[in-house]
Amino acid sequence: MGPVPRTLELFYDVLSPYSWLGFEVLCRYKNIWNINLQLRPSLIAGIMKDSGSLSAMRFLTAVSMEHPGMLEKVSRELWMRVWSRDEDITEPQSILAAAEKAGMPSEQARGLLEKISTPKVKNKLKETTEAACKYGAFGLPVTVAHLDNQTHMLFGSDRMELLAHLLGEKWMGPVPPATNARL
Amino acid sequence: MGPVPRTLELFYDVLSPYSWLGFEVLCRYKNIWNINLQLRPSLIAGIMKDSGNQPPALLPRKAQYLKNDVRLLGQHVQVPMQFPKDFFSVILEKGSLSAMRFLTAVSMEHPGMLEKVSRELWMRVWSRDEDITEPQSILAAAEKAGMPSEQARGLLEKISTPKVKNKLKETTEAACKYGAFGLPVTVAHLDNQTHMLFGSDRMELLAHLLGEKWMGPVPPATNARL
């Protein structure tokens, strides 16, 4: 077996278009670079004074807690709604539609939706957002790279080439050839 | 002869570390890409005032982030960046008015020296934590760049003339008209459109817009066009 994959935490909010850019680039590289990508749904409103994505990010928090394998797809579908099709992401129906488009059975989606106002989910989102703040975040996206001897917090979707440099990996632009994927 | 080189205008201020990073990357690519790089000395203080923006370092978390960001990028881009000890004094109190007026005078009378003198001013403030506000400091930078001291002194005398003051003002206003809210700003003039890109981290995107190859911030020199 090769060297231990380096953990990258990506703190993001679907309200943030730059978060989407960073997310897609890291999703492409997660099977190319020797990394373990941990998605961390956060609330940009908790970092700046902003609003609009509370329910969506609580929903993603619930997904991260109960069906983490669906987190990437559901996050993407929420971005597609707000930042590609200019659709609502605040109403329950909107969130369910995103979850279903991501391939989540509607039973499951409705179940998670019911949980978004529970203390457990609310606190988890709060904790994740506070974790980003403790790393020094003043906005999103924030990528935290845990290397052998140090931790680096990088802000923005435009620090991925620098991230590659810190990881000792190759930067092949924002759309790397898929054939470079590790098997 | 090949296709007409595309004009890139780089608006910068030596007070801005990110301007230095953008400057060095574009200087490396100017003989690789089919571009005509026009350096535009500007005043970041003027851009902030005009746009209502504030220096990012005024937000404590951004100030902390900036220190690391500038250090890491300096390593990655291979620019000997070193944060000044009294950063706030350098940026907010001392500023860069004389230095940028001097560079404006250089751009008007000895444009061939503009790249080198700009670099030496950055080396002073952003690598060796040296002053760039005093006449002696500016002369030292010019001489280190290879400018004869007679010539440097001559230009220094002109920095308070209306001609030079107005030229700096105009260049700064031009950046504002392009929509600048900070520096560096790279304005790419393509066949059918003009793009204003903010920051030193839009160079890969610039390559994409130019239809050129991005080879990272330190491209191999052997790729230079002859």
XYZ file of C-alpha atoms in Angstrom:
409
model
C 0.000 0.000 0.000
C 1.205 3.497 -0.744
C 1.617 6.487 1.572
C -1.351 7.519 3.757
C -3.785 9.790 1.864
C -3.737 13.391 3.086
C -7.017 14.649 4.527
C -8.555 17.716 2.901
C -11.600 19.316 4.523
C -13.719 21.427 2.212
C -15.992 23.843 4.087
C -18.720 25.109 1.738
C -22.169 26.612 1.420
C -24.345 26.135 -1.687
C -25.109 29.848 -1.557
C -21.504 30.484 -2.556
C -20.711 30.138 -6.286
C -16.999 30.009 -5.589
C -17.690 27.116 -3.216
C -19.184 25.271 -6.188
C -16.092 25.872 -8.301
C -13.764 24.669 -5.556
C -16.010 21.668 -4.888
C -16.060 20.499 -8.515
C -12.293 20.839 -8.912
C -11.607 18.888 -5.717
C -14.182 16.227 -6.651
C -12.304 15.733 -9.927
C -8.975 15.421 -8.170
C -10.110 13.194 -5.317
C -9.444 10.077 -7.412
C -6.261 11.455 -8.941
C -4.368 12.886 -5.983
C -3.519 10.878 -2.887
C -6.118 12.653 -0.754
C -9.100 11.896 1.430
C -11.682 14.598 0.664
C -14.020 15.370 3.564
C -16.974 17.566 2.623
C -18.013 19.938 5.430
C -21.390 21.650 4.843
C -21.158 25.062 6.592
C -23.155 28.227 6.852
C -21.653 31.248 5.181
C -24.137 33.328 7.191
C -22.319 32.104 10.279
C -19.040 33.395 8.932
C -20.240 36.640 7.402
C -23.518 38.466 7.912
C -25.579 36.845 5.154
C -28.706 34.734 4.739
C -30.605 32.355 2.514
C -29.228 28.882 2.773
C -30.071 27.792 6.320
C -32.498 24.983 5.426
C -30.397 23.729 2.537
C -27.236 23.553 4.611
C -29.096 21.926 7.515
C -30.388 19.364 5.044
C -26.858 18.710 3.779
C -25.728 18.395 7.366
C -28.370 15.725 7.942
C -27.210 13.989 4.748
C -23.605 14.099 5.953
C -24.674 12.501 9.240
C -26.917 9.732 7.897
C -26.088 9.140 4.212
C -22.590 10.581 3.671
C -22.229 8.717 0.375
C -24.982 10.980 -1.039
C -23.442 14.240 0.152
C -21.522 15.072 -3.028
C -24.495 14.478 -5.346
C -27.079 16.280 -3.230
C -24.732 19.258 -2.754
C -24.253 19.420 -6.512
C -28.002 19.359 -7.188
C -28.559 22.239 -4.774
C -25.913 24.295 -6.592
C -27.486 23.365 -9.905
C -30.779 24.801 -8.641
C -29.526 28.083 -7.246
C -26.469 28.763 -9.396
C -27.348 27.142 -12.705
C -31.135 27.278 -13.071
C -31.883 30.211 -10.760
C -34.338 28.082 -8.762
C -35.314 28.317 -5.123
C -33.454 26.334 -2.466
C -35.276 27.610 0.610
C -38.627 25.794 0.360
C -39.013 22.162 1.511
C -40.200 21.174 -1.983
C -37.086 22.679 -3.509
C -34.783 20.740 -1.239
C -36.674 17.494 -1.819
C -36.473 18.051 -5.573
C -32.692 18.424 -5.336
C -32.354 15.298 -3.213
C -34.503 13.293 -5.620
C -32.576 14.539 -8.637
C -29.446 13.339 -6.862
C -30.964 9.841 -6.741
C -32.154 9.824 -3.133
C -35.401 7.876 -2.579
C -38.140 10.392 -1.636
C -38.950 8.512 1.573
C -35.367 8.957 2.689
C -35.275 12.600 1.600
C -38.489 13.404 3.478
C -37.122 11.639 6.535
C -34.022 13.792 6.514
C -36.030 16.938 5.873
C -38.027 16.286 9.041
C -34.816 16.237 11.004
C -33.398 19.568 9.906
C -34.882 21.487 12.834
C -33.738 19.007 15.459
C -31.062 20.179 17.933
C -28.748 17.406 16.705
C -28.658 18.695 13.114
C -28.722 22.377 14.050
C -25.801 21.882 16.412
C -23.789 19.873 13.924
C -24.069 22.643 11.340
C -23.130 25.155 14.012
C -20.092 23.080 15.017
C -18.894 22.658 11.458
C -19.238 26.365 10.822
C -17.370 27.109 14.043
C -14.638 24.703 12.982
C -14.190 26.725 9.798
C -14.013 29.903 11.900
C -11.405 28.334 14.192
C -9.305 27.642 11.114
C -9.477 31.391 10.424
C -12.221 31.468 7.773
C -13.747 34.834 6.861
C -15.698 33.433 3.933
C -16.195 30.240 1.935
C -14.991 28.033 0.388
C -12.181 27.106 2.704
C -9.981 24.078 2.033
C -8.011 22.804 5.007
C -5.107 20.549 4.059
C -3.695 18.335 6.772
C -0.095 17.588 5.873
C 2.430 15.584 7.895
C 3.870 18.533 9.735
C 1.404 21.355 9.206
C -2.142 22.366 8.491
C -2.910 24.914 5.782
C -6.155 26.841 5.425
C -6.711 28.073 1.860
C -9.524 30.463 1.010
C -11.245 30.538 -2.341
C -11.657 28.329 -5.365
C -8.495 29.816 -6.863
C -5.959 28.222 -4.544
C -6.105 24.700 -6.033
C -2.872 25.019 -7.973
C -1.159 26.194 -4.764
C -2.795 23.245 -2.961
C -1.255 20.877 -5.524
C 2.129 22.465 -4.817
C 1.698 21.955 -1.063
C 0.603 18.341 -1.595
C 3.466 17.659 -4.005
C 0.891 16.664 -6.594
C 0.528 17.610 -10.262
C -1.834 20.398 -11.274
C -3.526 19.592 -14.566
C -5.903 22.537 -14.686
C -9.479 22.662 -13.409
C -10.650 19.836 -15.696
C -8.032 17.073 -15.358
C -8.240 14.103 -17.753
C -10.332 11.408 -16.088
C -7.918 8.691 -17.229
C -5.480 9.922 -14.589
C -7.706 8.440 -11.905
C -6.067 6.143 -9.407
C -7.503 2.626 -9.549
C 4.427 37.366 -39.507
C 2.022 35.732 -37.092
C -1.243 37.011 -35.656
C -1.245 40.421 -33.942
C -0.169 40.187 -30.283
C -3.000 40.793 -27.817
C -2.554 43.770 -25.535
C -2.594 43.136 -21.803
C -2.600 46.100 -19.441
C -1.357 45.375 -15.938
C -2.446 47.995 -13.409
C -0.329 47.668 -10.266
C 1.026 49.381 -7.175
C 4.289 48.334 -5.485
C 2.473 48.530 -2.147
C 0.463 45.481 -3.207
C 2.163 42.075 -2.748
C -0.367 40.401 -5.008
C 0.511 42.965 -7.675
C 4.110 41.732 -7.451
C 3.040 38.123 -7.937
C 0.895 38.981 -10.956
C 3.665 41.161 -12.381
C 6.319 38.446 -12.179
C 4.065 35.819 -13.741
C 3.116 38.091 -16.639
C 6.738 39.168 -17.155
C 7.646 35.486 -17.490
C 4.897 34.867 -20.014
C 5.387 38.003 -22.093
C 7.959 36.215 -24.261
C 6.032 32.970 -24.340
C 2.484 34.039 -25.108
C 1.549 36.163 -28.102
C 0.923 39.245 -25.976
C 1.987 42.846 -25.673
C 2.327 43.566 -21.955
C 1.709 47.197 -21.002
C 2.659 48.069 -17.435
C 0.371 50.682 -15.849
C 1.657 52.090 -12.546
C -1.411 53.014 -10.475
C -2.280 54.078 -6.947
C -4.094 51.464 -4.898
C -5.098 54.131 -2.379
C -6.930 55.949 -5.165
C -8.730 52.810 -6.262
C -9.855 52.039 -2.721
C -11.155 55.566 -2.266
C -12.983 55.620 -5.611
C -14.584 52.212 -5.186
C -15.444 52.435 -1.486
C -13.491 49.248 -0.873
C -11.122 48.769 2.037
C -7.723 47.115 2.230
C -8.441 43.475 3.135
C -5.899 43.633 5.946
C -8.256 45.845 7.931
C -10.326 42.738 8.711
C -8.313 40.874 11.398
C -8.963 37.400 9.996
C -8.058 38.535 6.519
C -4.845 40.135 7.826
C -3.883 36.827 9.408
C -4.793 34.932 6.260
C -2.901 37.358 4.030
C 0.350 36.726 5.875
C 0.207 33.009 5.155
C -1.220 33.381 1.694
C 1.480 35.807 0.594
C 4.192 33.610 2.097
C 2.961 30.393 0.438
C 2.330 32.068 -2.902
C 5.776 33.634 -2.726
C 7.231 30.127 -2.451
C 5.020 28.689 -5.173
C 5.571 31.585 -7.597
C 9.262 31.816 -6.607
C 9.207 35.467 -5.595
C 11.273 36.313 -2.446
C 8.300 37.721 -0.572
C 8.773 38.748 3.058
C 6.089 40.437 5.141
C 7.248 43.803 6.517
C 7.497 43.791 10.298
C 5.248 46.813 10.729
C 2.882 45.964 7.936
C 0.130 48.362 8.937
C 2.496 51.297 9.082
C 3.902 50.441 5.655
C 0.518 50.030 3.999
C -1.711 52.487 5.799
C 0.606 55.242 6.987
C 3.583 55.381 4.653
C 1.930 54.390 1.400
C 3.383 54.543 -2.090
C 2.588 57.936 -3.587
C 6.148 59.061 -4.369
C 7.163 55.612 -5.574
C 4.228 55.337 -7.960
C 4.745 58.896 -9.209
C 8.369 57.980 -9.845
C 7.325 54.879 -11.790
C 4.888 57.034 -13.714
C 7.757 59.347 -14.678
C 9.804 56.287 -15.686
C 6.936 55.042 -17.830
C 6.723 58.414 -19.567
C 10.441 58.975 -20.228
C 12.264 55.626 -19.982
C 9.607 52.944 -20.447
C 12.268 50.321 -21.142
C 13.347 50.658 -17.478
C 9.855 50.361 -16.018
C 9.926 46.622 -15.388
C 13.298 46.663 -13.614
C 12.657 49.738 -11.485
C 9.234 48.413 -10.452
C 10.861 45.142 -9.419
C 13.513 46.908 -7.342
C 10.865 48.890 -5.480
C 9.014 45.665 -4.649
C 12.271 44.076 -3.551
C 12.731 46.959 -1.112
C 9.296 47.013 0.482
C 8.156 43.423 0.027
C 11.398 41.478 0.311
C 13.869 43.438 2.423
C 11.417 45.492 4.506
C 13.057 48.743 3.367
C 11.548 52.181 2.942
C 10.175 53.318 -0.408
C 8.889 56.737 0.610
C 12.116 58.769 0.929
C 13.867 60.233 -2.133
C 17.037 58.305 -1.240
C 15.086 55.054 -1.159
C 13.610 55.608 -4.589
C 16.980 56.591 -6.047
C 18.538 53.463 -4.557
C 15.912 51.303 -6.259
C 16.412 53.041 -9.601
C 20.186 52.636 -9.391
C 19.889 48.971 -8.427
C 17.768 48.576 -11.551
C 20.659 49.916 -13.604
C 19.473 53.478 -14.113
C 22.268 56.066 -14.181
C 21.931 58.249 -11.030
C 21.800 61.455 -13.106
C 18.784 60.103 -14.927
C 17.175 58.871 -11.707
C 17.634 62.243 -10.007
C 16.196 63.986 -13.041
C 13.067 61.856 -12.894
C 12.771 62.298 -9.144
C 12.648 66.062 -9.616
C 9.674 65.648 -11.902
C 7.461 63.636 -9.595
C 5.652 66.658 -8.200
C 5.023 68.245 -11.593
C 1.384 68.433 -12.778
C 2.316 66.328 -15.796
C 3.406 63.336 -13.732
C 0.765 63.755 -11.013
C -1.976 63.888 -13.651
C -0.641 60.895 -15.523
C -0.754 58.755 -12.361
C -4.248 60.051 -11.687
C -5.378 59.188 -15.222
C -3.927 55.686 -15.086
C -5.626 55.053 -11.753
C -8.905 56.377 -13.140
C -8.537 54.127 -16.174
C -8.299 51.135 -13.841
C -11.427 52.371 -12.053
C -13.260 52.764 -15.375
C -12.446 49.121 -16.112
C -14.202 48.325 -12.825
C -11.227 47.910 -10.506
C -11.894 47.769 -6.766
C -8.328 46.773 -5.916
C -5.055 45.785 -7.546
C -3.582 44.067 -9.453
C -5.942 44.294 -12.395
C -5.103 42.691 -15.736
C -7.084 43.987 -18.690
C -6.976 41.682 -21.696
C -7.926 43.169 -25.044
C -9.166 40.359 -27.235
C -10.539 40.624 -30.781
C -14.137 40.903 -29.753
C -14.060 41.755 -26.055
C -12.187 43.253 -23.170
C -11.791 41.323 -19.927
C -10.833 42.828 -16.579
C -9.369 40.211 -14.232
C -8.701 41.011 -10.595
C -5.906 39.422 -8.613
C -2.735 37.471 -9.242
C -4.757 34.247 -9.233
C -6.542 34.706 -12.541
C -3.569 33.938 -14.790
C -4.664 30.418 -15.638
C -8.076 31.827 -16.595
C -6.281 34.506 -18.627
C -4.406 31.771 -20.511
C -7.754 30.127 -21.250
C -9.184 33.410 -22.571
C -6.091 34.001 -24.713
C -6.125 30.438 -26.038
C -2.608 30.024 -24.675
C -1.038 27.249 -22.588
C -0.755 27.645 -18.826
C 2.477 26.126 -17.563
C 2.197 27.241 -13.965
C 3.604 30.395 -12.394
C 7.212 29.483 -13.302
C 7.136 28.429 -16.959
C 10.285 26.924 -18.462
C 12.303 29.746 -20.014
C 13.063 27.586 -23.056
C 9.478 28.139 -24.187
C 10.320 31.728 -25.046
C 9.355 32.827 -28.524
C 12.361 33.857 -30.587
